[in-house]
Amino acid sequence: MAQTLQEAEQQIIEEFEIFDDWLDKYNYIIELGKELPLIDEQYKTEQYLISGCQSQVWLHADYRDGLIYFTADSDAIITKGIINLLIRVLSGRTPQEILDCNLEYIDQIGLKEHLSPTRSNGLVSMIKQIKIYALAFSQKS
Amino acid sequence: MRSLMTKMTKMNREDFKILDQKIYGRQLVYLDNAATTQKPQVVIDTLKAYYETINSNIHRGVHYLSQRATDEFEAAREAVRRFINARHAYEIIFTRGATDSMNLVAASFGRTFLHEGDEIVVSEMEHHANIVPWQFLCEDRGCVLKVLPFNEKGELCIEQLDQLITPKTKMLAVTHVSNSLGTVNPVKEIVEIAHKKGVPVLLDGAQAVSHCKVDVQALDCDFYCFSGHKMYAPMGIGVMYGKEEWLNKMKPYQGGGEMIKQVTFAKTTYNDLPFKFEAGTPSVGDAMGLKAAIEYMETIGMENIAAYEKELLDYAEERLSSIEGLRIYGQAARKAAIVSFNIDKIHPSDIGAIIDKLGVAVRTGHHCTQPIMDHFGIPGTVRASFAIYNDKKEIDDLYEAVYRAKNMLL
């Protein structure tokens, strides 16, 4: 049985509880950023690009059997690590679940600053795009 | 010499209380001075005193406070005139900053002199603030923007300038010091080449004025633009210097109070210089703060500042270069205290995010100079930029932080 969205959030919060300083936390995010091929190379094109001022993000969405599957990538590894955390929670969910999700877990694990518009790392636009996909697919279903 | 510098650093450091703080439990190392410098206590005190004692609207006022504020505002204008050695105080126009100044020149000069097919030459290393205002003219008036390139070391290819300037060229707009590469451009030579062909020159001095002595008469430039906040003064005040002959001919940019002589619905006549270009209530307290900052720098001496910062720059480049895979962008023979770099296979924003947590404040990204990044085919750089209150210990901290970030990221 796959994890629910809330379970996925909770698991990430627990994973981060063991880190008592930012250094370990960043090392973990960097590892997350390094380990996963997050997107098929064919989607790393202009069409799927979300331009941040600092770093770039590519996002692809696939809608199958009422669930949206996201893959994404970034040229900056910390951004990519955070994308990993977002995708673990948001991919494979129904459009409504995605629209309802407030991403508070990112705040709880102390990474809220990375989702601030002033960071211009593409993540804010990526989340906005994820919500737009969810909205669009919710009209379809 | 060294002891003099040590003494100077110590004295300055105490004037900048903001630097004496811990962030994330570590001593702050502020190396984002090309973005904005910190303000010495005397500047903060000046601002406070203005609002506590003489705040009032200037010029037209007949009352005591208004007269005091007007006198201080005009004294600030005179301080700027002396600082850049302009011929007349009325050639100094107060603006909000360098960006505002360049928009003023482009708009006013443009609506007075530029027509379809006229050409404007800028360099490849300009800040967006010295590109986009000219592009407005290209859009609105059908002018053509031409670009003077730079070489791999980050030096302008001025041998191409002669060819780039045609009979249609109406303006050459170049930066004095590159905010991304640190290059100090040979602006005197550039002005000479342009003037031989009858083309006026605007210099963007935003990154120059805090680092070296600027003499607009010696440079013979037609316009010189800079911000206060990058030279220890408050945010919200800047300067546009223009030669009297141009300013007199140019139509105003913004309309409003102070800039007029007489207004009727049929016709309005404009005020004399400098007021013609200063519509609306100016930032009086900030202008006074700018004067205090100028006096602060003059007390230290622009030559001492330049020599000290050169020492910091050389030390920073030497230390950073020892990190394997680190490349410095901008290797010009003459540089201001700015080091832009990347490490092989690492995104600059990742380095910035990590060294921030180590207490080191730098800037990452394209620094509003995307054409420079395109030139090198990179998304951005990490930029450390130095000021009079920085010291070698802080450069060691930068080195340690970058070294650590590299090990984490690779």
XYZ file of C-alpha atoms in Angstrom:
551
model
C 0.000 0.000 0.000
C 1.483 3.277 -1.078
C 2.002 6.086 1.388
C -0.647 8.754 1.698
C 0.401 12.341 1.146
C 0.276 12.981 4.890
C 2.390 9.891 5.585
C 4.981 11.031 3.069
C 5.128 14.440 4.746
C 5.423 12.873 8.170
C 8.224 10.583 7.047
C 10.240 13.519 5.726
C 9.702 15.440 8.962
C 10.984 12.411 10.898
C 13.975 12.011 8.587
C 14.965 15.595 9.302
C 14.463 15.318 13.061
C 17.749 13.479 13.448
C 19.734 16.448 12.132
C 20.639 18.867 14.849
C 22.624 21.254 12.736
C 22.154 22.769 9.322
C 25.375 21.207 8.005
C 24.041 17.668 8.319
C 20.741 18.801 6.910
C 22.400 20.328 3.861
C 24.585 17.289 3.392
C 21.425 15.190 3.326
C 19.711 17.502 0.823
C 22.805 17.427 -1.371
C 22.736 13.612 -1.240
C 19.064 13.663 -2.228
C 19.964 15.996 -5.062
C 22.745 13.730 -6.257
C 21.050 10.365 -6.029
C 17.970 10.613 -8.191
C 17.539 10.947 -11.905
C 14.452 13.086 -11.507
C 13.401 13.606 -15.084
C 13.682 11.898 -18.449
C 16.317 13.691 -20.566
C 13.764 14.267 -23.349
C 11.888 16.639 -21.040
C 14.888 18.790 -20.193
C 13.926 21.242 -22.885
C 12.738 24.809 -23.146
C 9.140 23.613 -23.093
C 9.429 22.210 -19.578
C 11.778 24.870 -18.236
C 10.826 27.073 -15.325
C 13.346 29.864 -15.178
C 14.439 31.152 -11.799
C 16.787 34.066 -11.509
C 19.365 31.911 -9.718
C 18.761 28.362 -10.864
C 16.649 26.590 -13.454
C 14.006 23.950 -12.941
C 12.487 21.523 -15.428
C 9.104 20.025 -14.600
C 7.101 17.361 -16.390
C 3.638 16.112 -15.421
C 1.910 12.916 -16.453
C -1.764 12.175 -15.706
C -2.643 8.454 -15.401
C -5.657 6.813 -13.803
C -6.660 9.912 -11.921
C -3.210 10.525 -10.452
C -0.569 13.084 -11.460
C 3.047 11.964 -11.673
C 5.727 14.621 -11.590
C 9.342 14.439 -12.625
C 11.678 17.398 -12.347
C 15.290 18.488 -12.302
C 17.477 21.514 -11.595
C 20.958 22.692 -12.467
C 21.603 23.546 -8.791
C 21.994 20.605 -6.460
C 20.383 22.082 -3.344
C 17.370 23.074 -5.420
C 17.327 19.553 -6.829
C 17.422 18.076 -3.341
C 14.416 20.129 -2.348
C 12.643 19.124 -5.570
C 13.181 15.545 -4.450
C 11.363 16.323 -1.190
C 8.514 18.005 -3.060
C 8.099 15.204 -5.557
C 8.071 12.519 -2.884
C 5.037 14.215 -1.391
C 3.243 15.527 -4.467
C 3.790 12.906 -7.152
C 1.243 10.124 -7.570
C -1.543 12.111 -5.947
C -4.977 13.146 -7.118
C -5.391 16.696 -8.430
C -7.493 17.540 -5.364
C -4.843 16.294 -2.928
C -2.254 18.489 -4.648
C -4.525 21.513 -4.606
C -5.216 21.010 -0.894
C -1.564 20.499 0.116
C -0.054 23.523 1.897
C 3.542 22.216 1.983
C 3.874 23.100 5.642
C 6.341 20.248 6.108
C 8.980 22.268 4.225
C 8.615 24.922 6.907
C 8.742 22.301 9.656
C 12.048 20.873 8.434
C 13.501 24.384 8.386
C 13.779 24.924 4.645
C 11.132 27.593 4.273
C 13.734 30.140 3.119
C 14.257 28.109 -0.045
C 10.624 28.566 -0.970
C 10.771 32.322 -0.582
C 10.208 34.299 -3.795
C 13.352 36.350 -3.100
C 15.490 33.231 -3.498
C 14.529 33.163 -7.170
C 15.643 29.562 -7.429
C 12.660 28.482 -9.510
C 11.005 26.523 -6.697
C 8.181 28.995 -6.117
C 7.366 28.977 -9.812
C 7.656 25.204 -9.843
C 5.100 24.828 -7.045
C 2.824 27.279 -8.800
C 3.164 25.214 -11.982
C 2.403 22.016 -10.058
C -0.791 23.606 -8.744
C -1.719 24.755 -12.251
C -1.301 21.197 -13.552
C -3.451 19.930 -10.691
C -6.113 22.488 -11.469
C -6.060 21.658 -15.163
C -6.260 17.894 -14.565
C -9.003 18.328 -11.994
C -11.192 19.900 -14.690
C -10.495 16.863 -16.883
C -11.557 14.250 -14.350
C 52.437 51.321 4.941
C 51.025 48.119 6.374
C 50.714 49.553 9.864
C 48.915 52.531 8.407
C 46.452 50.195 6.729
C 45.951 48.152 9.860
C 45.235 51.319 11.750
C 42.823 52.501 9.100
C 40.932 49.215 9.097
C 40.588 49.214 12.846
C 39.288 52.733 12.956
C 36.742 52.090 10.220
C 35.516 48.841 11.646
C 34.249 50.487 14.808
C 32.236 52.952 12.766
C 30.162 50.115 11.315
C 28.252 48.561 14.189
C 26.217 46.297 11.907
C 29.318 44.243 11.173
C 29.676 43.321 14.817
C 27.001 40.637 14.900
C 26.617 36.911 14.764
C 24.433 35.199 12.180
C 23.592 31.480 12.506
C 25.878 31.584 15.559
C 28.876 32.783 13.550
C 30.584 36.126 13.095
C 29.111 37.915 10.087
C 31.535 38.341 7.191
C 29.986 40.912 4.875
C 31.401 40.664 1.349
C 28.457 41.923 -0.691
C 29.665 45.494 -0.930
C 29.181 45.837 -4.672
C 25.465 45.375 -3.966
C 25.459 47.874 -1.136
C 27.966 49.015 1.460
C 27.246 49.407 5.143
C 26.915 52.910 6.533
C 29.312 54.489 9.024
C 27.832 55.824 12.255
C 28.278 59.416 11.112
C 25.930 58.781 8.170
C 23.316 57.167 10.408
C 23.663 60.024 12.910
C 23.246 62.581 10.129
C 20.023 60.970 8.920
C 18.681 60.809 12.461
C 19.632 64.397 13.197
C 17.942 65.579 10.025
C 14.609 64.046 11.008
C 14.987 65.110 14.638
C 15.902 68.722 14.001
C 15.325 70.243 10.566
C 12.997 68.019 8.546
C 10.885 70.193 6.263
C 10.281 70.676 2.587
C 12.973 72.643 0.830
C 13.243 75.584 -1.557
C 10.039 77.692 -1.767
C 9.648 77.646 2.047
C 9.988 80.985 3.834
C 10.189 79.525 7.305
C 13.258 78.751 9.370
C 13.342 74.953 9.092
C 12.762 75.042 5.357
C 15.658 77.427 4.948
C 17.930 75.229 7.085
C 16.977 72.108 5.117
C 17.482 73.947 1.810
C 20.940 75.090 2.908
C 21.905 71.543 3.890
C 20.569 70.104 0.635
C 22.549 72.618 -1.409
C 25.617 72.004 0.761
C 25.296 68.309 -0.140
C 25.217 69.277 -3.821
C 28.396 71.279 -3.337
C 30.043 68.329 -1.541
C 29.251 66.080 -4.508
C 30.596 68.703 -6.907
C 33.878 68.794 -5.000
C 33.980 64.991 -4.692
C 33.869 64.414 -8.456
C 35.411 67.784 -9.327
C 32.543 69.050 -11.455
C 32.855 72.611 -12.700
C 29.511 73.786 -11.332
C 27.241 72.655 -8.499
C 24.233 73.001 -10.823
C 25.671 70.221 -12.962
C 24.911 67.850 -10.070
C 21.371 66.448 -10.270
C 20.109 64.423 -7.322
C 18.286 61.219 -8.226
C 17.266 58.023 -6.449
C 20.356 56.143 -7.572
C 22.483 55.217 -10.562
C 19.599 53.386 -12.249
C 17.411 56.452 -11.894
C 20.246 58.628 -13.216
C 20.737 56.548 -16.341
C 17.017 56.415 -16.992
C 16.974 60.185 -16.668
C 19.746 60.666 -19.217
C 18.330 58.130 -21.658
C 14.838 59.618 -21.456
C 15.799 63.296 -21.521
C 18.642 63.029 -23.987
C 16.564 60.656 -26.081
C 13.493 62.854 -26.355
C 15.676 65.851 -27.188
C 18.203 64.471 -29.636
C 17.441 60.955 -30.852
C 15.590 59.990 -33.991
C 14.865 56.891 -36.017
C 18.027 55.169 -37.183
C 20.279 56.888 -34.641
C 22.726 54.581 -32.924
C 23.641 54.136 -29.271
C 26.764 52.200 -28.346
C 26.966 50.326 -25.034
C 29.490 47.736 -23.904
C 28.958 44.020 -23.437
C 29.748 44.348 -19.728
C 27.029 46.849 -18.850
C 24.687 46.442 -15.908
C 21.117 46.042 -17.143
C 20.495 49.591 -15.894
C 22.756 50.859 -18.674
C 21.200 48.655 -21.348
C 17.446 48.635 -20.823
C 16.844 52.430 -20.722
C 18.548 52.650 -24.131
C 16.473 49.750 -25.421
C 13.374 51.770 -24.525
C 14.604 54.366 -27.004
C 15.179 51.688 -29.614
C 11.584 50.534 -29.143
C 10.023 53.985 -28.977
C 12.096 55.942 -31.444
C 13.535 53.296 -33.718
C 17.114 53.775 -32.528
C 19.712 51.026 -32.900
C 21.759 49.570 -30.054
C 25.320 48.520 -30.851
C 27.617 46.618 -28.535
C 31.323 46.982 -27.796
C 32.571 43.496 -26.827
C 35.104 42.451 -24.164
C 37.848 39.824 -24.376
C 38.423 36.676 -22.323
C 40.215 38.635 -19.607
C 37.193 40.860 -19.239
C 38.748 43.914 -20.883
C 36.859 46.005 -23.410
C 38.041 45.631 -27.011
C 38.487 49.364 -27.377
C 40.398 48.937 -30.622
C 36.984 48.131 -32.132
C 35.421 51.319 -30.843
C 36.597 53.512 -33.671
C 34.888 51.241 -36.190
C 31.740 50.841 -34.100
C 31.108 54.573 -34.003
C 29.454 55.810 -37.190
C 28.062 59.185 -38.215
C 24.730 57.923 -36.838
C 26.116 57.289 -33.352
C 24.587 59.733 -30.879
C 25.689 58.326 -27.520
C 28.278 56.000 -26.006
C 27.277 54.586 -22.620
C 29.925 52.585 -20.777
C 30.569 51.469 -17.236
C 33.587 52.863 -15.397
C 33.976 49.686 -13.326
C 32.247 46.372 -14.089
C 30.062 45.184 -11.211
C 30.492 41.548 -12.271
C 34.090 41.374 -13.423
C 35.698 44.176 -11.453
C 37.330 45.556 -14.613
C 38.331 49.216 -14.410
C 37.783 50.436 -17.955
C 40.141 52.943 -19.606
C 37.377 55.509 -19.643
C 39.551 58.542 -20.305
C 40.805 56.924 -23.486
C 37.269 55.866 -24.432
C 36.004 59.426 -23.989
C 38.819 60.731 -26.196
C 38.008 58.297 -28.994
C 34.288 59.143 -28.845
C 34.829 62.890 -28.649
C 37.061 62.838 -31.694
C 33.971 61.653 -33.533
C 31.704 64.114 -31.784
C 29.905 61.485 -29.710
C 29.032 62.256 -26.073
C 29.852 59.695 -23.391
C 27.877 58.558 -20.355
C 29.833 56.729 -17.667
C 28.148 54.442 -15.156
C 30.185 55.137 -12.036
C 28.137 53.064 -9.576
C 31.035 50.697 -8.865
C 33.811 53.266 -9.186
C 33.072 56.117 -6.796
C 33.721 54.184 -3.590
C 36.997 52.706 -4.818
C 38.950 55.439 -6.558
C 39.176 59.165 -7.090
C 36.843 60.329 -9.859
C 37.455 63.626 -11.627
C 34.783 64.305 -14.232
C 36.678 67.253 -15.707
C 39.841 65.198 -16.174
C 37.793 62.352 -17.681
C 35.916 64.907 -19.778
C 32.851 62.639 -19.797
C 29.504 64.213 -20.632
C 27.469 62.331 -18.026
C 28.507 60.469 -14.891
C 25.981 58.446 -12.877
C 26.277 56.862 -9.445
C 24.401 55.731 -6.337
C 24.936 56.843 -2.772
C 24.255 53.471 -1.182
C 27.270 51.800 -2.773
C 29.562 54.448 -1.284
C 28.585 54.326 2.405
C 25.629 56.708 1.999
C 21.924 55.932 2.543
C 19.780 54.133 0.004
C 17.489 56.336 -2.051
C 19.948 59.003 -3.147
C 22.006 59.091 -6.316
C 23.677 61.520 -8.643
C 23.537 62.363 -12.302
C 26.338 64.674 -13.320
C 25.936 66.253 -16.723
C 27.895 68.922 -18.521
C 26.046 72.219 -18.414
C 25.850 72.512 -22.189
C 23.966 69.199 -22.452
C 21.728 69.794 -19.453
C 20.658 73.173 -20.741
C 19.615 71.710 -24.068
C 17.928 68.582 -22.730
C 14.190 68.546 -22.141
C 13.163 67.566 -18.605
C 12.349 63.972 -17.752
C 9.699 64.234 -15.079
C 7.239 67.058 -14.607
C 6.000 68.382 -11.303
C 6.898 70.779 -8.531
C 10.193 72.670 -8.368
C 11.149 71.932 -11.979
C 8.971 74.708 -13.440
C 9.252 78.440 -13.796
C 5.703 79.130 -14.832
C 2.744 76.893 -15.502
C -0.330 77.797 -17.474
C -2.592 75.386 -19.303
C -1.320 76.830 -22.553
C 2.402 76.518 -21.847
C 4.889 75.720 -19.126
C 8.393 77.083 -18.876
C 11.068 75.158 -17.029
C 13.225 76.144 -14.104
C 16.975 76.630 -14.329
C 19.575 73.969 -13.576
C 19.698 71.878 -11.512
C 16.023 72.169 -10.529
C 14.772 71.514 -14.047
C 15.636 67.838 -13.511
C 14.519 67.533 -9.896
C 10.727 67.295 -9.999
C 8.988 66.577 -6.718
C 10.293 66.596 -3.160
C 13.866 65.328 -3.074
C 15.323 63.082 -0.394
C 16.928 65.791 1.730
C 18.049 63.637 4.639
C 19.602 61.111 2.266
C 21.456 63.890 0.435
C 22.854 65.026 3.780
C 23.823 61.424 4.490
C 25.604 61.337 1.133
C 27.568 64.427 2.114
C 28.550 62.775 5.405
C 29.674 59.655 3.516
C 31.747 61.739 1.101
C 33.441 63.521 3.998
C 34.043 60.181 5.691
C 35.811 58.819 2.620
C 37.720 62.037 2.082
C 39.013 61.879 5.649
C 40.441 58.440 4.986
C 41.644 59.538 1.558
C 40.612 58.021 -1.766
C 44.238 57.052 -2.479
C 44.452 55.152 0.822
C 41.154 53.436 0.084
C 42.309 52.403 -3.392
C 45.645 51.102 -2.087
C 44.072 49.184 0.774
C 41.383 47.603 -1.384
C 43.998 46.589 -3.947
C 45.776 44.736 -1.163
C 42.524 42.961 -0.238
C 41.790 42.094 -3.858
C 45.240 40.639 -4.483
C 45.052 38.583 -1.311
C 41.540 37.301 -2.125
C 42.516 36.308 -5.670
C 45.639 34.583 -4.437
C 43.803 32.579 -1.766
C 40.799 31.645 -3.908
C 42.984 30.627 -6.864
C 44.577 27.961 -4.706
C 41.260 26.066 -4.652
C 41.381 23.424 -7.352
C 38.766 23.884 -10.073
C 38.083 27.493 -9.108
C 37.985 29.948 -11.972
C 37.989 33.698 -11.564
C 35.989 35.629 -14.165
C 37.585 38.964 -14.914
C 41.375 38.995 -15.079
C 41.791 42.531 -16.301
C 45.060 44.323 -15.620
C 43.161 46.978 -13.680
C 40.466 45.779 -11.314
C 38.397 47.132 -8.456
C 37.849 45.073 -5.307
C 35.449 42.545 -6.857
C 36.101 38.820 -7.370
C 33.664 36.771 -9.423
C 34.244 33.044 -9.528
C 32.847 29.569 -10.075
C 34.014 26.110 -9.156
C 34.020 23.425 -11.793
C 30.812 21.315 -11.795
C 29.186 23.351 -9.008
C 26.311 25.767 -9.406
C 27.090 29.206 -7.924
C 23.809 29.349 -5.987
C 24.767 26.139 -4.142
C 28.025 27.721 -2.981
C 26.160 30.854 -1.922
C 23.573 28.900 0.065
C 26.234 27.001 2.005
C 28.660 29.811 2.734
C 25.725 31.936 3.899
C 25.221 29.363 6.656
C 28.910 29.787 7.487
C 28.323 33.484 8.057
C 29.718 34.734 4.751
C 27.513 37.124 2.768
C 28.243 37.143 -0.962
C 26.052 37.469 -4.015
C 25.351 34.719 -6.518
C 23.652 34.894 -9.884
C 24.050 37.023 -12.963
C 24.465 40.314 -11.054
C 22.125 42.060 -13.530
C 24.671 41.484 -16.283
C 23.218 38.587 -18.253
C 25.228 39.371 -21.410
C 28.431 38.774 -19.402
C 27.132 35.384 -18.264
C 26.142 34.544 -21.850
C 29.644 35.531 -22.979
C 31.157 32.917 -20.664
C 28.283 30.429 -21.112
C 27.551 30.233 -17.386
C 24.360 30.688 -15.355
C 26.041 33.064 -12.944
C 28.961 33.480 -10.588
C 29.718 33.800 -6.910
C 30.784 37.382 -6.307
C 32.745 38.602 -3.306
C 33.232 42.358 -3.177
C 35.227 44.306 -0.639
C 35.047 47.618 1.179
C 37.250 49.652 3.487
C 36.091 47.820 6.612
C 36.983 44.350 5.346
C 40.238 42.708 6.327
C 42.408 39.742 5.420
C 40.990 37.635 8.223
C 37.599 37.879 6.510
C 39.143 36.769 3.235
C 40.515 33.756 5.089
C 36.969 33.113 6.319
C 35.719 33.339 2.741
C 38.386 30.911 1.595
C 37.563 28.418 4.371
C 33.841 28.656 3.652
C 34.237 28.166 -0.100
C 36.629 25.279 0.450
C 34.145 23.615 2.779
C 31.235 24.209 0.400
C 33.198 22.647 -2.424
C 33.851 19.512 -0.384
C 30.196 19.229 0.529
C 28.959 19.744 -3.008
C 31.348 17.588 -5.002
